XYZ file of C-alpha atoms in Angstrom:
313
model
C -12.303 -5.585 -19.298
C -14.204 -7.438 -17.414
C -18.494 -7.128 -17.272
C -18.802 -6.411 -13.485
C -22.481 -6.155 -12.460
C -23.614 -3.097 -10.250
C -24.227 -5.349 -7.220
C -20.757 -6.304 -6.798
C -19.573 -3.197 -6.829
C -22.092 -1.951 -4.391
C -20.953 -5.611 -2.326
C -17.566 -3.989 -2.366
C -18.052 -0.888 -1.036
C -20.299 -1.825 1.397
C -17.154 -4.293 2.900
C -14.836 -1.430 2.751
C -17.448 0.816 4.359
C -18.727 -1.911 7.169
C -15.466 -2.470 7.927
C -14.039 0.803 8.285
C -16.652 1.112 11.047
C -16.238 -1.563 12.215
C -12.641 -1.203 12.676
C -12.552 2.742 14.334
C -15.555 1.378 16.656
C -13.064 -1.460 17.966
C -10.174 0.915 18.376
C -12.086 4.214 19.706
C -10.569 4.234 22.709
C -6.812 4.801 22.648
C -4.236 2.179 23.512
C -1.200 0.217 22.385
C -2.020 -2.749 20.054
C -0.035 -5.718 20.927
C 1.145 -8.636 18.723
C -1.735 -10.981 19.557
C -4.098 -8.085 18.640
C -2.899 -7.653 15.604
C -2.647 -10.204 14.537
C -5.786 -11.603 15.137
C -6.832 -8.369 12.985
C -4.264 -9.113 10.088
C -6.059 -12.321 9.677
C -9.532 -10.968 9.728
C -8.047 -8.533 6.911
C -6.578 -11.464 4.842
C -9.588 -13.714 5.513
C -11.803 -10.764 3.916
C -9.708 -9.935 0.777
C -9.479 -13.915 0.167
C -13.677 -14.205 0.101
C -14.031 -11.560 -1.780
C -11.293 -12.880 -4.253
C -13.635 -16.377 -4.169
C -16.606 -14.342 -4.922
C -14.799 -12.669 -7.767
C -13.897 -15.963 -8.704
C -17.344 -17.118 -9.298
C -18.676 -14.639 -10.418
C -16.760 -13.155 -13.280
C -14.782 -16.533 -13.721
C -10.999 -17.826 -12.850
C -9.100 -14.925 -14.985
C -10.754 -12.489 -13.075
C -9.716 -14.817 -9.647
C -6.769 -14.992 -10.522
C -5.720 -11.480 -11.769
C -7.497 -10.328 -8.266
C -5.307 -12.394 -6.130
C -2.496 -11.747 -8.097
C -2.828 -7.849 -7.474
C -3.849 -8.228 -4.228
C -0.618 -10.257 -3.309
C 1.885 -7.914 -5.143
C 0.160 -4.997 -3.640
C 0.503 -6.536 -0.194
C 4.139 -7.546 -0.961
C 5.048 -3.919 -2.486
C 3.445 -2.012 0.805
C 6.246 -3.688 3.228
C 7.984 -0.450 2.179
C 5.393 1.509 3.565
C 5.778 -0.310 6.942
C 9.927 0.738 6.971
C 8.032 4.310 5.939
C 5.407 4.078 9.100
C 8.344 3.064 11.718
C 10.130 6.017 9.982
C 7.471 9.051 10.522
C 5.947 7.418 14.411
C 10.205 8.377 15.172
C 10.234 11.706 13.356
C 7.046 12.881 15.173
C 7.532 11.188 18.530
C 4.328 9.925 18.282
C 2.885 7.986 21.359
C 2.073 4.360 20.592
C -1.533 4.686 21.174
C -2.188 7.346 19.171
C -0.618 5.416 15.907
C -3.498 3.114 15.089
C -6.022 6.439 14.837
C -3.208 7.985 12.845
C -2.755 4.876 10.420
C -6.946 4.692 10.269
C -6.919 8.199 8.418
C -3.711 7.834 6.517
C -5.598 4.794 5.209
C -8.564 6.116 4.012
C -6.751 8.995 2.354
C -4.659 5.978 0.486
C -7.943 4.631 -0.860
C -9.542 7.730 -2.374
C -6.062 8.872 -3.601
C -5.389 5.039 -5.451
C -8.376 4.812 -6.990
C -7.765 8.770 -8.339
C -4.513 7.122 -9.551
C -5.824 3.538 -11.026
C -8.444 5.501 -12.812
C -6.302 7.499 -14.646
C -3.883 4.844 -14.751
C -6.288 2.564 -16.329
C -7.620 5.049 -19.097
C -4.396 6.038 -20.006
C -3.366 2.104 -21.320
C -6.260 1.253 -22.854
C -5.807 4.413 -25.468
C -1.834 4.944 -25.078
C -0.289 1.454 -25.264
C 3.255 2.554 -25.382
C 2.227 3.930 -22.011
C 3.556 0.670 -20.414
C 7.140 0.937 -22.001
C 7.293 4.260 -19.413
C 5.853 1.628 -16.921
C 8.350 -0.655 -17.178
C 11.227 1.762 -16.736
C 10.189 3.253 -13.715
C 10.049 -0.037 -11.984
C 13.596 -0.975 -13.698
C 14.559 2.148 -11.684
C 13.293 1.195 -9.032
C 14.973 -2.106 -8.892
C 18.046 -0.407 -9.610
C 18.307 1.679 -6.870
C 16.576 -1.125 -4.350
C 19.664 -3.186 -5.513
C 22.022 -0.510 -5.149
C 20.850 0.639 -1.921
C 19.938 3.854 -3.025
C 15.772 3.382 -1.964
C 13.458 6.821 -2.386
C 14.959 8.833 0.835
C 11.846 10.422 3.169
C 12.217 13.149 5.082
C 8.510 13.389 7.109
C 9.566 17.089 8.294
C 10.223 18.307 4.959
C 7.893 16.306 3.106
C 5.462 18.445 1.036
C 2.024 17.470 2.640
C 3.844 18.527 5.945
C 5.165 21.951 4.449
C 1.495 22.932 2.990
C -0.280 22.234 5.565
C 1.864 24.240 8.109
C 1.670 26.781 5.664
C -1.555 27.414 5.736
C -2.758 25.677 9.433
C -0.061 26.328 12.394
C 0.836 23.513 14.177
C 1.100 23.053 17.938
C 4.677 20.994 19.444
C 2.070 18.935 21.520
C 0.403 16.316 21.180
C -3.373 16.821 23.082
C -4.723 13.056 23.397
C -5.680 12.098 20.198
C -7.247 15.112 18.543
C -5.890 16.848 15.834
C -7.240 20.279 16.454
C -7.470 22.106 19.662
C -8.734 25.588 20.427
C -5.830 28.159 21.731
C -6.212 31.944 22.312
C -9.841 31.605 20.808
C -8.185 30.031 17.370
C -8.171 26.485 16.038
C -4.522 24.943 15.896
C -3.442 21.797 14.733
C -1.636 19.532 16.793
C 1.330 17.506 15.332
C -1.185 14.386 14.994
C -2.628 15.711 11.937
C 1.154 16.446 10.805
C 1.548 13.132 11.220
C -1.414 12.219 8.924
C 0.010 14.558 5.839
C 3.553 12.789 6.354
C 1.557 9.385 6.320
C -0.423 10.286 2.641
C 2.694 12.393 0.546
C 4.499 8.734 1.845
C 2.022 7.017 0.111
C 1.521 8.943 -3.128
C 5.947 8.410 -3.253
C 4.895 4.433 -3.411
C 2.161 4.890 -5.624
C 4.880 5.255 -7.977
C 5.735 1.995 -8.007
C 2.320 0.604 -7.053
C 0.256 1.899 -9.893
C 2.548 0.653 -12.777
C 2.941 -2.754 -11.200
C -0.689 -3.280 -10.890
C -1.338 -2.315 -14.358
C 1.079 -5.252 -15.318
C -2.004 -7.600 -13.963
C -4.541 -6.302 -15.107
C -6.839 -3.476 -16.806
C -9.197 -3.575 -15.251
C -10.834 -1.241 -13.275
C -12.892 -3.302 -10.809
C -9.787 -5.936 -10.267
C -6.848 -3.097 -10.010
C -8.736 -1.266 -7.070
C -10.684 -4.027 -5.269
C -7.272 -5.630 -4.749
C -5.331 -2.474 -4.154
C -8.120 -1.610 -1.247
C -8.097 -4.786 0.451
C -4.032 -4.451 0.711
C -4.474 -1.025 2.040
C -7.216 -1.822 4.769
C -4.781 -4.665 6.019
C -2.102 -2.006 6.634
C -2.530 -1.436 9.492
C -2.688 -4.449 11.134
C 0.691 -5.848 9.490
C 2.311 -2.911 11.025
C 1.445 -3.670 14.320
C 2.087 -6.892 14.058
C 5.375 -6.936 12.523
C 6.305 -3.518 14.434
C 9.826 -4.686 15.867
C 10.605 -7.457 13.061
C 11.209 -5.142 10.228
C 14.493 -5.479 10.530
C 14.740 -9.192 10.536
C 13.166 -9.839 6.944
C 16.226 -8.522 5.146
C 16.222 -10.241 2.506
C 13.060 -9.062 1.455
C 14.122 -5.754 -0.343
C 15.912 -8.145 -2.348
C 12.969 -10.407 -3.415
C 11.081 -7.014 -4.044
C 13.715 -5.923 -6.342
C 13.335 -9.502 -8.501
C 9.491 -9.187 -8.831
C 9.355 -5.272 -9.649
C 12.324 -6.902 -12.207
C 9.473 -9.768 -13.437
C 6.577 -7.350 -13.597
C 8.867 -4.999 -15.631
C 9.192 -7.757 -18.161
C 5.763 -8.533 -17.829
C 4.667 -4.984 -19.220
C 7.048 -5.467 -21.861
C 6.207 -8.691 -23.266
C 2.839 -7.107 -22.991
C 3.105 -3.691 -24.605
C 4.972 -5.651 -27.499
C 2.026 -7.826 -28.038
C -0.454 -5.641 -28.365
C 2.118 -2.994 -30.973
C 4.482 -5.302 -32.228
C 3.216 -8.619 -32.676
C 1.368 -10.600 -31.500
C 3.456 -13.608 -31.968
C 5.496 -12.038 -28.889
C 4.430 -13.996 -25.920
C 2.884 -12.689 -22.640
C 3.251 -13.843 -19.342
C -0.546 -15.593 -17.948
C -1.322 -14.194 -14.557
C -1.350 -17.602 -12.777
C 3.073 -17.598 -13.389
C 2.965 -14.367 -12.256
C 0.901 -15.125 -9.248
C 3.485 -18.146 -8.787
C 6.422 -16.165 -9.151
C 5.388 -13.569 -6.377
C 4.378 -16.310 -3.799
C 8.112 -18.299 -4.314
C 9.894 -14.799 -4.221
C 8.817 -13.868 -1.233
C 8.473 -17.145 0.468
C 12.247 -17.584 -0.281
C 12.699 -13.991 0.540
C 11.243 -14.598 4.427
C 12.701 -18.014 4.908
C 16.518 -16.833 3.798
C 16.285 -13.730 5.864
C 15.113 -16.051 8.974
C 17.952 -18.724 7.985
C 20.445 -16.004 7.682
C 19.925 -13.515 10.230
C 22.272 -10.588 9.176
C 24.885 -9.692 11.511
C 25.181 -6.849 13.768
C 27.311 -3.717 12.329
């Protein structure tokens, strides 16, 4: 654990917070984001999480750096799923193209209160139950077994169970009415299919969190470094949705290179469990190969799925 002082926590969430601002002040009227816009945003979103991992740098010293932007990239490498996810539910719910940003802006603040809920708990949990990380490691081993098999966590946004509870207890509209999410109809409150939209968006989330939250924990334990990094890769979302909204499809290879680093990270939390139980003559692997190891996988993943489209069926 690492002795973060007050202010840099309070630094923290007063990016998250400015930005978030910010960010639904740019976008409060409704239209379609094009590539150039996003992008311009997906930098501004990288650009922040890499000064922050600088400041963490100096000020709690090159472990902590380099844990943070080791988190921070396998977070942002993991949530590619989420994008397939996004695409996924915007088809489900016919939702109109400038009504997804609002959607996403919600679905991502939900994702930030609900991760750092899970990292919390994830966090006590190893540092009294050890063995913890053996169950760790076999759920991303399953997960790499069924990326590699083609057998990925199926999503059904209808029947999802965010979707199911809140219809159960809200009714919901077939309409869309501009961007609101409730509208007024015989003198009682409705929802409209936008705030379906946003349940489908979180009980997709919480389904990756599965393999987020162990992962993480493979980098580090600490509290500060596992959330900071997770947040930044959520707020940048968004952005890398819009931007690569279209492309999906072209980065095939990708699910691959996922598959080898949820593999690595699995051996990672291992090597690391045995350490700490076992012996401590078994090895562990230092966050700067693991930050290595994620940056070749998926620069080899992206290159050979660019030098190899894959053919048409």
């Amino acid at each position: 654990m690492f002795d973060v002082p007050f202010w840099l926590w309070a630094v923290f969430a007063a990016t998250v917070v400015v930005s978030l601002v910010v960010d639904l002040l740019a976008h409060r009227s409704a239209h379609v984001i094009g590539f150039k816009e996003a992008a311009a945003w997906s930098g501004l979103w990288v650009g922040l999480a890499l000064v922050f991992g600088a400041v963490v740098f100096l000020v709690l010293g090159g472990t902590a750096g380099t844990e943070y932007t080791t988190a921070w990239l396998l977070e942002k490498s993991l949530s590619v799923d989420n994008l397939f996810v996004f695409a996924l539910i915007f088809a489900y719910f016919k939702v109109p193209r400038e009504y997804q940003h609002r959607v996403l802006f919600f679905g991502v603040m939900g994702a930030l209160v609900f991760r750092g809920v899970f990292l919390a708990a994830g966090v006590a949990v190893v540092s009294r139950f050890t063995a913890v990380l053996f169950v760790f490691a076999a759920i991303l081993f399953y997960s790499v077994y069924k990326i590699l098999k083609g057998e990925e966590e199926s999503f059904d946004p209808g029947r999802s169970f965010a979707v199911r509870l809140l219809r159960r207890f809200v009714p919901v509209r077939d309409e869309y009415a501009g961007h609101k999410f409730f509208v007024k109809e015989a003198g009682k409150r409705v929802a409209t299919p936008l705030l379906a939209v946003v349940a489908a968006i979180e009980a997709a989330d919480l389904i990756f969190a599965v393999d987020s939250v162990p992962a993480v924990l493979a980098v580090s334990d600490d509290t500060f470094i596992v959330y900071t990094s997770n947040a930044f890769a959520i707020l940048g979302l968004r952005a890398l949705y819009f931007m690569l909204s279209g492309l999906l499809d072209r980065f095939h290879y990708l699910s691959t290179g996922l598959a080898v680093i949820l593999g690595f990270i699995g051996v990672k939390l291992i090597l690391q469990a045995s350490h700490k139980m076992i012996s401590h003559s078994v090895p562990e692997i230092p966050s700067t190969l693991s930050l290595a190891v994620i940056v070749v996988v998926l620069a080899i993943s992206v290159i050979m799925s660019l030098r190899r489209p894959e053919k048409a069926r």
